[in-house]
Amino acid sequence: MSDLEAFRGEIRAWLEENCPPEMREPVRSDDDICWGGRKFQFKNEAQKLWMERCAAKGYTVPDWPKAYGGAGMNAAEAKIWREEMNRIGARPPLSSFGIWMLGPALLKFGTEEQKVHYLGQIARGEIRWCQGYSEPGSGSDLVSLQTFGEDKGDHWVVNGQKIWTSYANKADWIFCLVRTDKTNKYQGISFLLFDMESPGVSTKPILLISGNSPFCETFFDNVKVPKHQIVGDLNRGWDVAKYLLGHEREMISGAGGNDRLNTIGAFAKRNGLEDPLLRAELAMFDVDALAFSAMGEKFLDEIKVGKAHPAQPNMMKYAGTELNKRRHELLMATGGSAALEWDSEASGGGSKARTWLRTKANSIEGGTSEVMLNVISKRILDLPGA
Amino acid sequence: MALYHNEDQAMLADTARQFMGEEGTIGKQLRHWRDKQCKDGFGHALWKQFAELGFTGILVSEADGGLGMGHVEAGIVLEEIGRNLTPSPFLTSSVMAATALGGGNDELRGRYLPGLLAGDSVFAVAVDEGPKHRPERIATRAERAGNGFKLTGSKAFVVHGGSADMLVVAARTAGADDDQDGITLFAVPKDAAGLSQDAVRLVDSSMATYVKLDGVQVDADAVIGEVDAGRELLTRVLNAGRVGAAAESVGVAGGAFDMTTTYLKQRKQFGQLIGEFQALQHRASHLYSELEIARAAVIKAQQLLDAGSDKAELMVSVAKAKAGKAASLAVKEGVQMHGGIGMTDEYDIGLYMKRDRALAEFMGDMYYHAERVAQLSGY
Ligand SMILES: Cc1cc2nc3c(=O)[nH]c(=O)nc-3n(C[C@H](O)[C@H](O)[C@H](O)COP(=O)(O)OP(=O)(O)OC[C@H]3O[C@@H](n4cnc5c(N)ncnc54)[C@H](O)[C@@H]3O)c2cc1C
C-alpha cells in the first residue's frame, strides 16, 4: 500500500470515529455553519465538538503548517482530506473569512509573530474576521477608496466608512484597506488589522432582499490602530489586498465542492419531476455542474504546483457563481409554489426562497462577473485596452 | 491522481503538437485532400508517419506490439488533430477499433493489429443505424449459418467506411432490437460478399458510408469477444470513441479560439482594435472559461476510463456533452467575430465550424449525452 493510501485509511478511520452524525447532514441554512469567534453561539453540542476535535488535530486548516495551527498536509494529502470529507458528506468543521481570506494573505505577507498569533487564533476558531474593503463610492473601482489613516507616530488614527461589510456586527476583528498616502492611488493604501471593539468603530446592519441582514455599514471615527498591526509594507496594502482577493474568489467559486450536492436532477426528482422540459434543463445543468466539479479539482491540483494561470481564480469565480445562480433558479422551478413560502415551518423559514435570493449576490460580492470578465480579458487573453 | 498531464504525457503533447503543427496543417492536409476530391478524405502518407511515431498503437497493448498507453495519451493526439482539423483515421482505427480488437482473441489480434501498427490498415466502426446515435437499439441481425454467421441489416454514418480494410460491426445474435443483451461484434473484411457501401462526403469534407449487409457470410473467427455478450465490449468501444471525440472537440475549439483572439488583436474598426470593445472582450472571456471547463471534464473522463472506475461512464457523457457545447460556442463566436471574412471559404475559421458540426454528431450529441447523465444519475 502506498503512503497516500495508508494516509487515506487513517483519515477515513479518524472521520468515522470523530465526525458526529449530525455533522454529516447537508448544511441547510446559515446557522448550520460554524463561524467561530468570541460571540459565536454553537447551534448544538455536535457542532462544538466537531470544531474542537478538528482544531486539536489541525484539521480546521489542513494545509497550513503545524506551527500555525494546521495539519501540514501537502497537496496530495489535502486532496484526500477533501475527498474523504465529501465521501461522508461531512460539514466543514469551521468556516471563516480568516481561513479563506486573511490566512492565506498572512501566510504570504505576515511577519513570523503575526503568523503565530493570528493564524493560531483563526485555526482554533477563537477570532472571527470581517473584510473592510468596499466603500459607498468604491465598489468595482475599489482602488479609489477614501477611508484615511493619519500617521500619529506609533499608531494611525483611522476615519471613514465601509459598506457591505459581511458580518461586521458579529466579527471580532477586521482586515481593512486604509489610505495612508493621498498622493498615490495604488501605492497609497495600507492593509491594517484591528479589533472591532476599538473605540470609534460602529456598525449598522443592512437588510437584504433575502430578508436577512448579514452585512453592515461600518463607521470609523478616530479609531486608533497600533503600527505593528499592519500587514506588508506601508502603502503597499494593494498587493496584499489583491492577493487576498484571489483566495476570496477561489472560495466563492465553490471549487472542491461535493458532486452529490452540486448536481440537482436526482434531488429534484424526489419532489416529483413531471415536466420533460424542466427535466431536460436539469440534465443540461448537471452536465455543466459535473464539468465544473472537474474544473474545480483541476484548478486546485494545478494551483498547488504553480501550473494554474495566476488570474485563473477570476475565471473560477465567474463560472462558479453563474452556475450557482442557475442552480437556484432551477431549484425554485422544481419546488413550485411550495418554494415561495417565506416563513412557514415546513419551508424551514423560507430557506429555498431566501437562499435563491442570496445567491444573486454571488456574482457581485468579491468582484462582479463583469469585473471578472474584464480581468480575464486583460490578464489571461491579453486583449488590447482591457 | 492530479488532473494535469504528468511528465511523460507533457512530452508526448509537445511531440504531437510540433509534429501536427508541421505535417497535419489545414493547408497540407484538409484543404489539400478536399480540393483533390480525394475519395478517402485523408492522406495515407501521414497515416504512415503516425505509425512511425507510434501513435497508431497508443491503445494497443505492449504484448501486441503497441505502446500500451491510455485514453489520456490518445486524447493528446486527438486534441492536436482537432486543433489542425487534420483528417485522419486515428479515432476510428487506433481508438475505437483498437479497443474492440483488444477484446478479441489472439488469432484476431494477430490478423489485424500488425497492419494497424504499421499504418497500412484503416478500420471503421459500424454501430449507428439511423441519422442519430442510438446504440441501445440494434436491429442488424447475425444468424448462425454454416461454420459462422450471416449478417443482414444496414448501418449509417460509418466514418472512413469506404477506406477501411475491416469494419467492426455491431449486430444482434439474439433478442429484440431494444434488448441490452444479445449483441455480438464482428470483424468484417471490406471485400466480404454481400457487403456494399454508399459513400457520402460530409459537410466537413470527411467521408462516411451507408453500409448494406445483405446476408454477409463471415466465419466464426470473425467474432470479436463473446457471442451474444458483446454489449460490454461495445460500450467500451463507444466510450473510447466518445471521450476521444470530446478530446478532438476541445482541440477544434482551442484552434478556433486562438484564431479568434488573434483576430481581435489585429482587426481595426472605428479607429481602434476590435479587441478593445468590451462587448467582445466579455464574450471572449466567457468562451475561455467554457473551454477551460470542457478541457477539465475531458481529462477527468480520460483518467477515470484509464483507471477502470465505475464513475467513468457518467463522466464520459459529461465530457462529450460539455466539449460539444463549448466547441459549438467557440466556432459560432469565431465566425461572428471575424465578420464577413469569416464567411469566406478562403479563410479557415469556417472550416472549424464544419468540423465541429460533424464531431458533435459523432458518438452522440450533447442532447443524447445529457439524457444519459440524467439516467445514470437516477432521474
Ligand atoms: C452579499 C454581499 C457581501 C459582501 N461582502 C463584502 C464584505 O464583506 N466586505 C467588502 O468590503 N465588500 C463586500 N461586498 C461588496 C462587494 O465587493 C461590492 O458590492 C462589489 O465589489 C461591487 O461593487 P458595487 O456594489 O459598488 O457595484 P458597482 O461597482 O457600482 O457596479 C454596478 C454594476 O456596474 C458594473 N460595472 C462596474 N464597473 C464595470 C466595468 N469596469 N466594466 C463593466 N461593468 C462594470 C458591475 O459589474 C455591476 O453590474 C459584498 C457584497 C455583497 C452583495
Short mmCIF file of C-alpha atoms in Angstrom, two decimals, chain B residues 75-214:
data_model
loop_
_atom_site.label_atom_id
_atom_site.label_comp_id
_atom_site.label_asym_id
_atom_site.label_seq_id
_atom_site.Cartn_x
_atom_site.Cartn_y
_atom_site.Cartn_z
CA GLY B 75 -6.60 12.30 -26.27
CA ILE B 76 -3.36 14.23 -26.55
CA VAL B 77 -3.02 13.17 -30.19
CA LEU B 78 -6.71 13.82 -30.83
CA GLU B 79 -6.53 17.31 -29.44
CA GLU B 80 -3.82 18.16 -31.97
CA ILE B 81 -5.84 16.50 -34.72
CA GLY B 82 -8.68 18.77 -33.68
CA ARG B 83 -6.60 21.92 -33.48
CA ASN B 84 -5.30 21.37 -37.03
CA LEU B 85 -8.53 19.89 -38.40
CA THR B 86 -6.36 17.04 -39.65
CA PRO B 87 -8.37 14.40 -41.46
CA SER B 88 -7.18 11.09 -40.04
CA PRO B 89 -8.48 7.57 -39.44
CA PHE B 90 -6.88 7.69 -35.97
CA LEU B 91 -10.12 7.89 -33.97
CA THR B 92 -11.95 5.08 -35.76
CA SER B 93 -8.90 2.83 -36.19
CA SER B 94 -6.49 3.40 -33.32
CA VAL B 95 -9.01 4.33 -30.69
CA MET B 96 -12.29 2.56 -31.40
CA ALA B 97 -11.33 -0.47 -33.50
CA ALA B 98 -8.19 -0.97 -31.40
CA THR B 99 -10.37 -1.05 -28.27
CA ALA B 100 -12.66 -3.59 -29.94
CA LEU B 101 -9.77 -5.77 -31.06
CA GLY B 102 -8.31 -5.58 -27.56
CA GLY B 103 -11.32 -7.68 -26.55
CA GLY B 104 -10.69 -10.24 -29.29
CA ASN B 105 -8.73 -13.48 -29.24
CA ASP B 106 -5.05 -13.97 -30.16
CA GLU B 107 -5.82 -15.02 -33.69
CA LEU B 108 -7.95 -11.97 -34.43
CA ARG B 109 -5.48 -9.54 -32.90
CA GLY B 110 -2.68 -11.22 -34.86
CA ARG B 111 -4.68 -10.82 -38.05
CA TYR B 112 -5.43 -7.10 -37.74
CA LEU B 113 -3.15 -5.34 -35.28
CA PRO B 114 0.15 -5.55 -37.22
CA GLY B 115 -1.42 -3.69 -40.15
CA LEU B 116 -2.73 -1.01 -37.82
CA LEU B 117 0.59 -0.61 -36.05
CA ALA B 118 2.38 -0.28 -39.39
CA GLY B 119 -0.05 2.35 -40.64
CA ASP B 120 -1.01 0.06 -43.52
CA SER B 121 -4.55 -0.67 -42.42
CA VAL B 122 -7.52 1.53 -41.71
CA PHE B 123 -10.56 0.37 -39.74
CA ALA B 124 -14.06 1.69 -39.31
CA VAL B 125 -16.79 1.05 -36.78
CA ALA B 126 -20.37 0.41 -37.86
CA VAL B 127 -22.81 0.92 -34.98
CA ASP B 128 -25.38 3.62 -35.83
CA GLU B 129 -28.31 2.60 -37.99
CA GLY B 130 -30.01 5.97 -38.49
CA PRO B 131 -29.10 9.63 -38.55
CA LYS B 132 -28.90 9.84 -34.75
CA HIS B 133 -26.66 7.85 -32.41
CA ARG B 134 -28.89 5.23 -30.74
CA PRO B 135 -26.70 2.26 -29.88
CA GLU B 136 -29.27 0.97 -27.37
CA ARG B 137 -31.26 -0.19 -30.35
CA ILE B 138 -29.54 -2.51 -32.79
CA ALA B 139 -31.61 -4.14 -35.49
CA THR B 140 -28.85 -5.56 -37.70
CA ARG B 141 -29.05 -9.34 -37.36
CA ALA B 142 -26.42 -12.07 -37.42
CA GLU B 143 -27.75 -15.60 -37.76
CA ARG B 144 -25.75 -18.75 -37.39
CA ALA B 145 -25.03 -20.22 -40.79
CA GLY B 146 -22.58 -22.95 -41.67
CA ASN B 147 -19.35 -22.52 -39.79
CA GLY B 148 -20.13 -18.91 -38.99
CA PHE B 149 -22.74 -16.16 -39.24
CA LYS B 150 -24.78 -14.38 -41.83
CA LEU B 151 -25.26 -10.64 -41.28
CA THR B 152 -28.27 -8.73 -42.52
CA GLY B 153 -29.12 -5.08 -41.99
CA SER B 154 -27.89 -1.58 -42.63
CA LYS B 155 -25.60 0.91 -40.93
CA ALA B 156 -25.21 4.65 -41.23
CA PHE B 157 -22.54 7.30 -40.55
CA VAL B 158 -19.72 4.78 -40.87
CA VAL B 159 -16.81 7.19 -40.83
CA HIS B 160 -13.97 6.10 -43.17
CA GLY B 161 -16.02 3.03 -44.06
CA GLY B 162 -15.03 3.34 -47.72
CA SER B 163 -11.33 3.38 -46.91
CA ALA B 164 -11.44 0.68 -44.28
CA ASP B 165 -9.83 -2.74 -44.68
CA MET B 166 -12.09 -4.06 -41.97
CA LEU B 167 -15.32 -2.90 -40.34
CA VAL B 168 -16.19 -3.60 -36.75
CA VAL B 169 -19.92 -4.34 -37.00
CA ALA B 170 -22.28 -4.47 -34.03
CA ALA B 171 -25.06 -6.94 -34.75
CA ARG B 172 -27.77 -8.76 -32.89
CA THR B 173 -27.39 -12.52 -32.43
CA ALA B 174 -30.32 -12.81 -30.03
CA GLY B 175 -33.29 -10.93 -28.64
CA ALA B 176 -35.32 -7.94 -29.76
CA ASP B 177 -33.99 -4.69 -31.24
CA ASP B 178 -34.06 -2.82 -27.93
CA ASP B 179 -32.55 -5.56 -25.74
CA GLN B 180 -29.37 -4.88 -23.80
CA ASP B 181 -28.17 -8.44 -24.34
CA GLY B 182 -27.77 -10.44 -27.50
CA ILE B 183 -25.17 -8.19 -29.15
CA THR B 184 -22.11 -9.57 -30.90
CA LEU B 185 -19.24 -7.66 -32.50
CA PHE B 186 -17.83 -8.88 -35.83
CA ALA B 187 -14.68 -8.04 -37.74
CA VAL B 188 -15.97 -7.92 -41.30
CA PRO B 189 -13.36 -7.68 -44.10
CA LYS B 190 -14.06 -4.98 -46.70
CA ASP B 191 -14.40 -7.48 -49.54
CA ALA B 192 -16.88 -9.81 -47.80
CA ALA B 193 -19.56 -10.96 -50.24
CA GLY B 194 -22.88 -9.17 -49.72
CA LEU B 195 -21.26 -6.08 -48.19
CA SER B 196 -21.88 -2.88 -50.10
CA GLN B 197 -21.19 0.73 -49.17
CA ASP B 198 -22.56 4.01 -50.40
CA ALA B 199 -20.00 6.76 -49.84
CA VAL B 200 -21.03 10.31 -48.96
CA ARG B 201 -18.96 13.42 -48.45
CA LEU B 202 -19.96 15.28 -45.31
CA VAL B 203 -20.09 18.98 -44.51
CA ASP B 204 -16.54 18.91 -43.11
CA SER B 205 -15.19 17.11 -46.23
CA SER B 206 -14.77 13.87 -44.32
CA MET B 207 -16.02 10.67 -45.91
CA ALA B 208 -18.57 8.28 -44.46
CA THR B 209 -20.64 5.45 -45.83
CA TYR B 210 -24.04 3.88 -45.59
CA VAL B 211 -23.37 0.17 -45.24
CA LYS B 212 -25.66 -2.58 -46.52
CA LEU B 213 -25.23 -6.06 -45.16
CA ASP B 214 -27.09 -8.37 -47.45
#
